Amino acid sequence: MEENKKMKWWDEARFGMFIHWGLYSILGRGEWVLLVERIPLKEYTKLADRFKPPKSFSPEKWVKLAKEAGMKYMVLTTRHHDGFCLFNSKVSDFTSVKTAAKRDFVEEYVNACRKHNMRIGLYYSLLDWRFPGYFDREKYPESFKDMVEQAHQQVRELMTNYGKIDILWYDGGWIPGTKGEMDEIAALWRSKELNDMVRKLQPDILINNRSGLPEDFDTPEQHTTPSERPWESCMTIGDFCAWGYFKHNPNMKPTTQLIQNLVSCASNGGNYLLNIGPKPDGSVRNEEVKRLKEIGKWLNKNGEAIYGTERRPKDFGFWGAGMLGMATVKGTNAYLHIFRWPGDTAVITGIKNKVLSTRILGSNRRLKTIKEDGKLIIKGLPVEPPDRYGTVITLELDGKPETFDYSRIPLI
Ligand code: FHN
C-alpha cells in the first residue's frame, strides 16, 4: 500500500487512548516500581499470583470509554519493561495466561476493539529488566542475546496470533552503556530485520520510531512539539512519571488543558495519545473517566474542527495561536478555537483570505464580520464564553487558508 494511503486513517484520527496496565498496577506506585525500588525479581515475580482481575472485567470497558471520549484508536501495553506479558507467549512463562489470571488480555482487547470498530495498537517494550544482559551486555553477552531473541519471537507472536493490527508502538529501545545513537540502538536490537518481519506479517501496519529506526511516525513524550514527519504526542493525565496506576497522583490535568493539548496537536498536524493507568482489577479511576467523558462531550460538538484537520500553513499561527487560542484548518475552512473568550467582539489579525461566512460551530447563525485594515472583526458574539472548554468559530474562506506577515508593518 502506498505510504500516505496507509497513514490516512491515522492522520485523520487525531486522538487515541494509551493504556499502561500490568503487574505494577497492583503496587500503585507507577510502572517503573521494579527498577526504581530495586525489588528483587523473585519477589516481583510473585505479583503474578495476585494479578487476577475479576471475571466481570473485560477490556471492552476500556474500548467503550475510548469511544465515549471520541478516541479513534487505542494502544495497549502488551508488555512493559518488567517483561510481564498480557498475551500468550511460547518463549516466556511470565504471562497473564500462564499465571493466576489465566487470561490472554491482548486477545480480549483486540476482539473488543474489533467489535467496536476501534483501530488496534500494541505497545511492546523491547527491553526487559529481568535480563542481566540488558544492564551489562559486555559482562552477560548471552543474556543480552537472549533478550533480543525474545523480543523478536514475541513481536512475531503479536504480529501473527491476533489478526490485523494497526499500530506497533515500540518502547524501551535505549540500552545502558551506549550513547543512545539511533543507529547503534537499531543495530543492537536488529531492528531492520525485526521490522521487515513485522511488515511482511502486517503489510498495512504503522510502526513508531522507538526501535532506533524512524519508520512511520515520531513520538514526542509529554510535550506537543511538532516535527516535519508524522507525529503523535503521548501524555499522561496525571504526573509525568505515572503512566501505570499511581494511587496518589494529585496533579490531574484539568479537562480544559487536555482539550487544549489535543487542539495544539491537531493544529500542528499531529495526534494526541492520552494515557490511562487502570487499577489492577482493570477499572479506570474516576478522575480519568470524568475527564475523558468531558472531552467526548466537547468532541461531539466540535469534532469537525479536530478530526481530519490538516497541518496548518506555516505562520498561520501568527493570529491563530495568538492571544485568544489556536487554529485548525481543513480544506477552505479555518477553525478558531477560542480558549480565552474576548467578549462580544473578537479581533483577528493576519488572515489574507476573503471570509465568506463566520459561525460558531454547531450554530447556523452567521456572525457579522468586517475586514478592516487587514483585520477581521467578528461582532455579535455572546458576552460570556458559550463553551467553558473552548468555543470554535468556523471561518469559511475563499480558498486555502493563507496569512500575511504583520511583523514589519508599523502601527497606524
Ligand atoms: O519508560 C517508559 C514509560 O514508562 C512509559 O511507558 C512511556 C510512554 O511513552 N515510555 C517510556 C519512556 O519513554
GROMACS .gro file of C-alpha atoms and ligand atoms in nm:
model
  425
    1MET     CA    1   0.000   0.000   0.000
    2GLU     CA    2   0.121   0.349  -0.082
    3GLU     CA    3   0.280   0.521   0.219
    4ASN     CA    4   0.041   0.815   0.259
    5LYS     CA    5  -0.262   0.598   0.186
    6LYS     CA    6  -0.158   0.370   0.468
    7MET     CA    7  -0.131   0.666   0.707
    8LYS     CA    8  -0.460   0.828   0.606
    9TRP     CA    9  -0.681   0.688   0.881
   10TRP     CA   10  -0.419   0.768   1.145
   11ASP     CA   11  -0.370   1.118   1.013
   12GLU     CA   12  -0.740   1.187   1.036
   13ALA     CA   13  -0.787   1.019   1.373
   14ARG     CA   14  -0.604   1.283   1.582
   15PHE     CA   15  -0.699   1.129   1.916
   16GLY     CA   16  -0.615   0.792   2.071
   17MET     CA   17  -0.608   0.614   2.407
   18PHE     CA   18  -0.287   0.481   2.561
   19ILE     CA   19  -0.322   0.216   2.833
   20HIS     CA   20  -0.050   0.118   3.079
   21TRP     CA   21  -0.160  -0.187   3.271
   22GLY     CA   22   0.033  -0.476   3.419
   23LEU     CA   23   0.171  -0.628   3.741
   24TYR     CA   24   0.297  -0.288   3.856
   25SER     CA   25  -0.067  -0.172   3.876
   26ILE     CA   26  -0.101  -0.389   4.189
   27LEU     CA   27   0.155  -0.183   4.381
   28GLY     CA   28   0.010   0.151   4.269
   29ARG     CA   29   0.345   0.327   4.250
   30GLY     CA   30   0.385   0.353   3.876
   31GLU     CA   31   0.519   0.123   3.605
   32TRP     CA   32   0.886   0.177   3.695
   33VAL     CA   33   0.846   0.045   4.050
   34LEU     CA   34   1.051  -0.272   3.991
   35LEU     CA   35   1.359  -0.076   3.885
   36VAL     CA   36   1.338   0.235   4.100
   37GLU     CA   37   1.279   0.038   4.420
   38ARG     CA   38   1.515  -0.237   4.301
   39ILE     CA   39   1.265  -0.501   4.410
   40PRO     CA   40   1.425  -0.848   4.397
   41LEU     CA   41   1.300  -1.026   4.086
   42LYS     CA   42   1.183  -1.327   4.288
   43GLU     CA   43   0.961  -1.102   4.494
   44TYR     CA   44   0.827  -0.903   4.199
   45THR     CA   45   0.750  -1.220   4.004
   46LYS     CA   46   0.517  -1.326   4.285
   47LEU     CA   47   0.287  -1.039   4.197
   48ALA     CA   48   0.170  -1.256   3.909
   49ASP     CA   49  -0.008  -1.477   4.166
   50ARG     CA   50  -0.215  -1.174   4.263
   51PHE     CA   51  -0.283  -1.040   3.917
   52LYS     CA   52  -0.632  -1.175   3.872
   53PRO     CA   53  -0.889  -0.922   3.755
   54PRO     CA   54  -1.246  -1.033   3.823
   55LYS     CA   55  -1.439  -1.220   3.555
   56SER     CA   56  -1.670  -0.920   3.529
   57PHE     CA   57  -1.382  -0.711   3.395
   58SER     CA   58  -1.345  -0.702   3.019
   59PRO     CA   59  -1.118  -0.478   2.809
   60GLU     CA   60  -1.438  -0.390   2.626
   61LYS     CA   61  -1.492  -0.141   2.910
   62TRP     CA   62  -1.178   0.046   2.801
   63VAL     CA   63  -1.290   0.040   2.440
   64LYS     CA   64  -1.631   0.179   2.529
   65LEU     CA   65  -1.469   0.453   2.734
   66ALA     CA   66  -1.235   0.541   2.447
   67LYS     CA   67  -1.535   0.560   2.214
   68GLU     CA   68  -1.717   0.786   2.454
   69ALA     CA   69  -1.409   1.010   2.474
   70GLY     CA   70  -1.408   1.046   2.095
   71MET     CA   71  -1.086   0.848   2.054
   72LYS     CA   72  -1.029   0.670   1.724
   73TYR     CA   73  -0.757   0.423   1.817
   74MET     CA   74  -0.601   0.258   2.120
   75VAL     CA   75  -0.257   0.136   2.222
   76LEU     CA   76  -0.224  -0.124   2.499
   77THR     CA   77   0.097  -0.220   2.679
   78THR     CA   78   0.119  -0.586   2.583
   79ARG     CA   79   0.440  -0.592   2.784
   80HIS     CA   80   0.621  -0.318   2.970
   81HIS     CA   81   0.984  -0.304   3.090
   82ASP     CA   82   0.919  -0.563   3.363
   83GLY     CA   83   0.871  -0.828   3.095
   84PHE     CA   84   0.526  -0.941   3.211
   85CYS     CA   85   0.316  -1.028   2.905
   86LEU     CA   86  -0.057  -0.975   2.879
   87PHE     CA   87  -0.054  -1.232   2.599
   88ASN     CA   88   0.028  -1.595   2.547
   89SER     CA   89   0.392  -1.649   2.463
   90LYS     CA   90   0.574  -1.967   2.379
   91VAL     CA   91   0.903  -1.814   2.487
   92SER     CA   92   0.802  -1.691   2.833
   93ASP     CA   93   0.614  -1.823   3.135
   94PHE     CA   94   0.585  -1.475   3.280
   95THR     CA   95   0.249  -1.405   3.122
   96SER     CA   96  -0.108  -1.345   3.232
   97VAL     CA   97  -0.203  -1.667   3.053
   98LYS     CA   98   0.033  -1.893   3.249
   99THR     CA   99  -0.017  -1.729   3.590
  100ALA     CA  100  -0.315  -1.655   3.817
  101ALA     CA  101  -0.535  -1.465   3.570
  102LYS     CA  102  -0.515  -1.740   3.309
  103ARG     CA  103  -0.635  -1.491   3.051
  104ASP     CA  104  -0.497  -1.356   2.727
  105PHE     CA  105  -0.582  -0.989   2.771
  106VAL     CA  106  -0.435  -0.893   2.436
  107GLU     CA  107  -0.676  -1.130   2.266
  108GLU     CA  108  -0.968  -0.991   2.469
  109TYR     CA  109  -0.864  -0.634   2.392
  110VAL     CA  110  -0.817  -0.697   2.022
  111ASN     CA  111  -1.158  -0.865   1.998
  112ALA     CA  112  -1.325  -0.579   2.186
  113CYS     CA  113  -1.161  -0.321   1.957
  114ARG     CA  114  -1.282  -0.508   1.650
  115LYS     CA  115  -1.632  -0.535   1.789
  116HIS     CA  116  -1.646  -0.157   1.829
  117ASN     CA  117  -1.464  -0.067   1.510
  118MET     CA  118  -1.169   0.076   1.700
  119ARG     CA  119  -0.822   0.080   1.547
  120ILE     CA  120  -0.582  -0.150   1.732
  121GLY     CA  121  -0.239  -0.056   1.862
  122LEU     CA  122   0.002  -0.281   2.052
  123TYR     CA  123   0.276  -0.134   2.270
  124TYR     CA  124   0.578  -0.356   2.319
  125SER     CA  125   0.882  -0.279   2.533
  126LEU     CA  126   1.195  -0.411   2.368
  127LEU     CA  127   1.392  -0.402   2.691
  128ASP     CA  128   1.322  -0.647   2.970
  129TRP     CA  129   1.468  -0.565   3.312
  130ARG     CA  130   1.479  -0.932   3.410
  131PHE     CA  131   1.782  -0.990   3.187
  132PRO     CA  132   2.120  -0.905   3.342
  133GLY     CA  133   2.247  -0.860   2.986
  134TYR     CA  134   2.027  -0.558   2.946
  135PHE     CA  135   2.225  -0.375   3.215
  136ASP     CA  136   2.568  -0.502   3.116
  137ARG     CA  137   2.591  -0.667   2.779
  138GLU     CA  138   2.971  -0.695   2.795
  139LYS     CA  139   2.956  -0.897   3.115
  140TYR     CA  140   2.648  -1.103   3.018
  141PRO     CA  141   2.660  -1.128   2.638
  142GLU     CA  142   2.448  -1.444   2.623
  143SER     CA  143   2.176  -1.288   2.834
  144PHE     CA  144   2.170  -0.981   2.608
  145LYS     CA  145   2.143  -1.205   2.304
  146ASP     CA  146   1.857  -1.398   2.466
  147MET     CA  147   1.670  -1.078   2.544
  148VAL     CA  148   1.695  -0.959   2.183
  149GLU     CA  149   1.590  -1.301   2.060
  150GLN     CA  150   1.292  -1.300   2.296
  151ALA     CA  151   1.184  -0.961   2.158
  152HIS     CA  152   1.199  -1.092   1.801
  153GLN     CA  153   0.999  -1.401   1.891
  154GLN     CA  154   0.737  -1.214   2.090
  155VAL     CA  155   0.688  -0.944   1.830
  156ARG     CA  156   0.639  -1.226   1.580
  157GLU     CA  157   0.377  -1.379   1.811
  158LEU     CA  158   0.194  -1.048   1.845
  159MET     CA  159   0.200  -0.993   1.472
  160THR     CA  160   0.086  -1.347   1.395
  161ASN     CA  161  -0.170  -1.452   1.654
  162TYR     CA  162  -0.421  -1.166   1.670
  163GLY     CA  163  -0.525  -1.087   1.315
  164LYS     CA  164  -0.484  -0.743   1.166
  165ILE     CA  165  -0.301  -0.496   1.390
  166ASP     CA  166  -0.297  -0.127   1.301
  167ILE     CA  167  -0.008   0.007   1.508
  168LEU     CA  168   0.308  -0.140   1.659
  169TRP     CA  169   0.421   0.100   1.931
  170TYR     CA  170   0.775   0.013   2.040
  171ASP     CA  171   0.927   0.148   2.356
  172GLY     CA  172   1.229   0.079   2.573
  173GLY     CA  173   1.480   0.078   2.292
  174TRP     CA  174   1.752   0.256   2.489
  175ILE     CA  175   2.038   0.043   2.623
  176PRO     CA  176   2.271   0.133   2.912
  177GLY     CA  177   2.633   0.177   2.810
  178THR     CA  178   2.550   0.311   2.463
  179LYS     CA  179   2.549   0.676   2.356
  180GLY     CA  180   2.185   0.631   2.266
  181GLU     CA  181   2.259   0.695   1.896
  182MET     CA  182   1.973   0.563   1.686
  183ASP     CA  183   2.197   0.359   1.454
  184GLU     CA  184   2.361   0.187   1.744
  185ILE     CA  185   2.026   0.107   1.907
  186ALA     CA  186   1.884  -0.026   1.581
  187ALA     CA  187   2.189  -0.246   1.530
  188LEU     CA  188   2.171  -0.392   1.882
  189TRP     CA  189   1.801  -0.481   1.853
  190ARG     CA  190   1.846  -0.591   1.490
  191SER     CA  191   1.558  -0.358   1.420
  192LYS     CA  192   1.577  -0.365   1.041
  193GLU     CA  193   1.532  -0.741   1.044
  194LEU     CA  194   1.261  -0.711   1.311
  195ASN     CA  195   1.058  -0.450   1.128
  196ASP     CA  196   1.095  -0.624   0.791
  197MET     CA  197   0.940  -0.927   0.954
  198VAL     CA  198   0.661  -0.713   1.104
  199ARG     CA  199   0.579  -0.555   0.768
  200LYS     CA  200   0.574  -0.893   0.600
  201LEU     CA  201   0.322  -1.021   0.854
  202GLN     CA  202   0.123  -0.696   0.874
  203PRO     CA  203   0.161  -0.506   0.545
  204ASP     CA  204  -0.059  -0.211   0.646
  205ILE     CA  205   0.078  -0.163   0.996
  206LEU     CA  206   0.214   0.169   1.122
  207ILE     CA  207   0.531   0.146   1.331
  208ASN     CA  208   0.658   0.419   1.561
  209ASN     CA  209   1.016   0.549   1.580
  210ARG     CA  210   1.135   0.387   1.901
  211SER     CA  211   1.326   0.084   1.772
  212GLY     CA  212   1.612   0.306   1.655
  213LEU     CA  213   1.463   0.341   1.306
  214PRO     CA  214   1.242   0.633   1.202
  215GLU     CA  215   0.967   0.416   1.049
  216ASP     CA  216   0.621   0.582   1.018
  217PHE     CA  217   0.584   0.840   1.292
  218ASP     CA  218   0.763   1.033   1.567
  219THR     CA  219   0.659   1.016   1.931
  220PRO     CA  220   0.727   1.326   2.142
  221GLU     CA  221   0.654   1.238   2.503
  222GLN     CA  222   0.475   1.470   2.747
  223HIS     CA  223   0.502   1.765   2.510
  224THR     CA  224   0.341   1.866   2.183
  225THR     CA  225   0.645   1.977   1.985
  226PRO     CA  226   0.563   1.916   1.620
  227SER     CA  227   0.805   1.759   1.375
  228GLU     CA  228   0.812   1.766   0.997
  229ARG     CA  229   0.732   1.395   0.987
  230PRO     CA  230   0.402   1.245   1.102
  231TRP     CA  231   0.397   1.274   1.479
  232GLU     CA  232   0.197   1.178   1.783
  233SER     CA  233   0.235   1.322   2.129
  234CYS     CA  234   0.174   1.083   2.417
  235MET     CA  235   0.082   1.221   2.757
  236THR     CA  236  -0.037   1.124   3.100
  237ILE     CA  237  -0.342   1.281   3.260
  238GLY     CA  238  -0.166   1.297   3.597
  239ASP     CA  239   0.200   1.346   3.685
  240PHE     CA  240   0.457   1.287   3.410
  241CYS     CA  241   0.611   0.977   3.571
  242ALA     CA  242   0.283   0.798   3.630
  243TRP     CA  243   0.177   0.602   3.323
  244GLY     CA  244   0.088   0.291   3.518
  245TYR     CA  245  -0.156   0.321   3.809
  246PHE     CA  246  -0.017   0.553   4.078
  247LYS     CA  247  -0.254   0.554   4.371
  248HIS     CA  248  -0.161   0.900   4.494
  249ASN     CA  249  -0.139   1.110   4.183
  250PRO     CA  250  -0.263   1.455   4.279
  251ASN     CA  251  -0.185   1.663   3.969
  252MET     CA  252  -0.454   1.554   3.729
  253LYS     CA  253  -0.465   1.796   3.437
  254PRO     CA  254  -0.796   1.973   3.408
  255THR     CA  255  -1.015   1.896   3.109
  256THR     CA  256  -0.952   2.245   2.967
  257GLN     CA  257  -0.582   2.169   2.947
  258LEU     CA  258  -0.632   1.824   2.795
  259ILE     CA  259  -0.856   1.976   2.526
  260GLN     CA  260  -0.601   2.250   2.461
  261ASN     CA  261  -0.332   1.984   2.422
  262LEU     CA  262  -0.549   1.798   2.173
  263VAL     CA  263  -0.610   2.118   1.975
  264SER     CA  264  -0.241   2.202   1.990
  265CYS     CA  265  -0.159   1.863   1.834
  266ALA     CA  266  -0.430   1.893   1.568
  267SER     CA  267  -0.332   2.247   1.475
  268ASN     CA  268   0.023   2.129   1.410
  269GLY     CA  269  -0.081   1.820   1.219
  270GLY     CA  270  -0.016   1.572   1.499
  271ASN     CA  271  -0.208   1.317   1.704
  272TYR     CA  272  -0.271   1.310   2.078
  273LEU     CA  273  -0.233   0.976   2.257
  274LEU     CA  274  -0.374   1.024   2.603
  275ASN     CA  275  -0.292   0.769   2.870
  276ILE     CA  276  -0.496   0.595   3.136
  277GLY     CA  277  -0.344   0.373   3.405
  278PRO     CA  278  -0.618   0.128   3.510
  279LYS     CA  279  -0.622  -0.026   3.857
  280PRO     CA  280  -0.514  -0.391   3.897
  281ASP     CA  281  -0.875  -0.504   3.854
  282GLY     CA  282  -0.890  -0.326   3.519
  283SER     CA  283  -1.121  -0.049   3.635
  284VAL     CA  284  -1.038   0.309   3.543
  285ARG     CA  285  -1.013   0.569   3.819
  286ASN     CA  286  -1.294   0.823   3.840
  287GLU     CA  287  -1.071   1.124   3.779
  288GLU     CA  288  -0.971   0.979   3.441
  289VAL     CA  289  -1.321   0.866   3.345
  290LYS     CA  290  -1.467   1.206   3.426
  291ARG     CA  291  -1.215   1.391   3.210
  292LEU     CA  292  -1.244   1.152   2.917
  293LYS     CA  293  -1.623   1.184   2.917
  294GLU     CA  294  -1.598   1.562   2.925
  295ILE     CA  295  -1.360   1.560   2.628
  296GLY     CA  296  -1.601   1.326   2.448
  297LYS     CA  297  -1.889   1.564   2.501
  298TRP     CA  298  -1.680   1.852   2.371
  299LEU     CA  299  -1.578   1.649   2.066
  300ASN     CA  300  -1.938   1.555   1.995
  301LYS     CA  301  -1.999   1.921   1.934
  302ASN     CA  302  -1.661   2.028   1.798
  303GLY     CA  303  -1.515   1.715   1.636
  304GLU     CA  304  -1.538   1.872   1.290
  305ALA     CA  305  -1.261   2.109   1.397
  306ILE     CA  306  -1.035   1.821   1.510
  307TYR     CA  307  -1.080   1.503   1.306
  308GLY     CA  308  -0.929   1.517   0.960
  309THR     CA  309  -0.780   1.860   1.013
  310GLU     CA  310  -0.458   1.932   0.828
  311ARG     CA  311  -0.126   2.074   0.933
  312ARG     CA  312  -0.196   2.445   0.929
  313PRO     CA  313   0.017   2.655   0.693
  314LYS     CA  314   0.334   2.799   0.838
  315ASP     CA  315   0.273   3.133   1.011
  316PHE     CA  316  -0.097   3.062   1.028
  317GLY     CA  317  -0.042   3.059   1.399
  318PHE     CA  318   0.052   3.427   1.393
  319TRP     CA  319  -0.305   3.504   1.483
  320GLY     CA  320  -0.445   3.158   1.534
  321ALA     CA  321  -0.207   3.064   1.811
  322GLY     CA  322  -0.223   3.416   1.943
  323MET     CA  323  -0.383   3.555   2.249
  324LEU     CA  324  -0.727   3.401   2.215
  325GLY     CA  325  -0.641   3.043   2.132
  326MET     CA  326  -0.532   2.828   1.839
  327ALA     CA  327  -0.645   2.749   1.487
  328THR     CA  328  -0.703   2.426   1.300
  329VAL     CA  329  -0.767   2.411   0.927
  330LYS     CA  330  -0.945   2.175   0.689
  331GLY     CA  331  -0.982   2.248   0.319
  332THR     CA  332  -1.101   2.608   0.290
  333ASN     CA  333  -1.224   2.623   0.648
  334ALA     CA  334  -1.034   2.769   0.938
  335TYR     CA  335  -1.146   2.690   1.291
  336LEU     CA  336  -1.063   2.935   1.563
  337HIS     CA  337  -1.051   2.757   1.897
  338ILE     CA  338  -1.115   3.035   2.142
  339PHE     CA  339  -0.995   2.940   2.489
  340ARG     CA  340  -0.974   3.290   2.628
  341TRP     CA  341  -1.304   3.445   2.538
  342PRO     CA  342  -1.280   3.812   2.435
  343GLY     CA  343  -1.642   3.916   2.500
  344ASP     CA  344  -1.884   4.028   2.228
  345THR     CA  345  -1.616   4.119   1.971
  346ALA     CA  346  -1.315   3.920   1.852
  347VAL     CA  347  -1.034   4.086   1.657
  348ILE     CA  348  -0.825   3.851   1.449
  349THR     CA  349  -0.523   3.971   1.255
  350GLY     CA  350  -0.324   3.825   0.972
  351ILE     CA  351  -0.578   3.641   0.755
  352LYS     CA  352  -0.519   3.705   0.388
  353ASN     CA  353  -0.830   3.531   0.258
  354LYS     CA  354  -1.172   3.674   0.197
  355VAL     CA  355  -1.409   3.540   0.461
  356LEU     CA  356  -1.730   3.401   0.312
  357SER     CA  357  -1.904   3.324   0.639
  358THR     CA  358  -1.842   3.317   1.013
  359ARG     CA  359  -2.031   3.095   1.256
  360ILE     CA  360  -1.994   2.941   1.595
  361LEU     CA  361  -1.950   2.570   1.519
  362GLY     CA  362  -2.281   2.392   1.556
  363SER     CA  363  -2.488   2.705   1.503
  364ASN     CA  364  -2.640   2.825   1.176
  365ARG     CA  365  -2.638   3.188   1.272
  366ARG     CA  366  -2.393   3.392   1.066
  367LEU     CA  367  -2.187   3.635   1.265
  368LYS     CA  368  -2.125   3.984   1.138
  369THR     CA  369  -1.764   4.000   1.022
  370ILE     CA  370  -1.589   4.313   0.900
  371LYS     CA  371  -1.250   4.324   0.731
  372GLU     CA  372  -1.076   4.645   0.816
  373ASP     CA  373  -0.708   4.727   0.756
  374GLY     CA  374  -0.644   4.357   0.712
  375LYS     CA  375  -0.805   4.284   1.049
  376LEU     CA  376  -1.104   4.062   1.091
  377ILE     CA  377  -1.357   4.196   1.338
  378ILE     CA  378  -1.620   3.944   1.445
  379LYS     CA  379  -1.917   4.110   1.610
  380GLY     CA  380  -2.224   3.999   1.800
  381LEU     CA  381  -2.062   3.722   1.999
  382PRO     CA  382  -2.211   3.624   2.335
  383VAL     CA  383  -2.054   3.820   2.615
  384GLU     CA  384  -1.980   3.505   2.814
  385PRO     CA  385  -1.797   3.207   2.656
  386PRO     CA  386  -2.056   2.963   2.515
  387ASP     CA  387  -1.837   2.661   2.599
  388ARG     CA  388  -1.620   2.653   2.909
  389TYR     CA  389  -1.369   2.419   2.743
  390GLY     CA  390  -1.327   2.616   2.422
  391THR     CA  391  -1.562   2.763   2.165
  392VAL     CA  392  -1.492   2.705   1.799
  393ILE     CA  393  -1.562   2.975   1.540
  394THR     CA  394  -1.569   2.845   1.184
  395LEU     CA  395  -1.445   3.076   0.909
  396GLU     CA  396  -1.541   2.973   0.561
  397LEU     CA  397  -1.271   3.118   0.336
  398ASP     CA  398  -1.244   3.179  -0.038
  399GLY     CA  399  -0.951   2.938  -0.068
  400LYS     CA  400  -0.688   2.753   0.132
  401PRO     CA  401  -0.608   2.950   0.449
  402GLU     CA  402  -0.329   3.200   0.399
  403THR     CA  403  -0.176   3.464   0.622
  404PHE     CA  404   0.022   3.779   0.571
  405ASP     CA  405   0.310   3.890   0.779
  406TYR     CA  406   0.249   4.186   1.005
  407SER     CA  407   0.586   4.185   1.171
  408ARG     CA  408   0.736   4.474   0.963
  409ILE     CA  409   0.424   4.690   0.944
  410PRO     CA  410   0.421   4.978   1.194
  411LEU     CA  411   0.105   5.057   1.386
  412ILE     CA  412  -0.105   5.338   1.240
  413FHN     O1  413   0.974   0.422   3.030
  413FHN     C1  414   0.858   0.438   2.956
  413FHN     C2  415   0.743   0.487   3.039
  413FHN     O2  416   0.720   0.401   3.143
  413FHN     C3  417   0.620   0.496   2.951
  413FHN     O3  418   0.586   0.370   2.901
  413FHN     C4  419   0.646   0.590   2.836
  413FHN     C5  420   0.533   0.605   2.739
  413FHN     O4  421   0.575   0.665   2.622
  413FHN     N1  422   0.764   0.547   2.761
  413FHN     C6  423   0.885   0.520   2.834
  413FHN     C7  424   0.971   0.635   2.847
  413FHN     O5  425   1.000   0.692   2.723
   0.00000   0.00000   0.00000
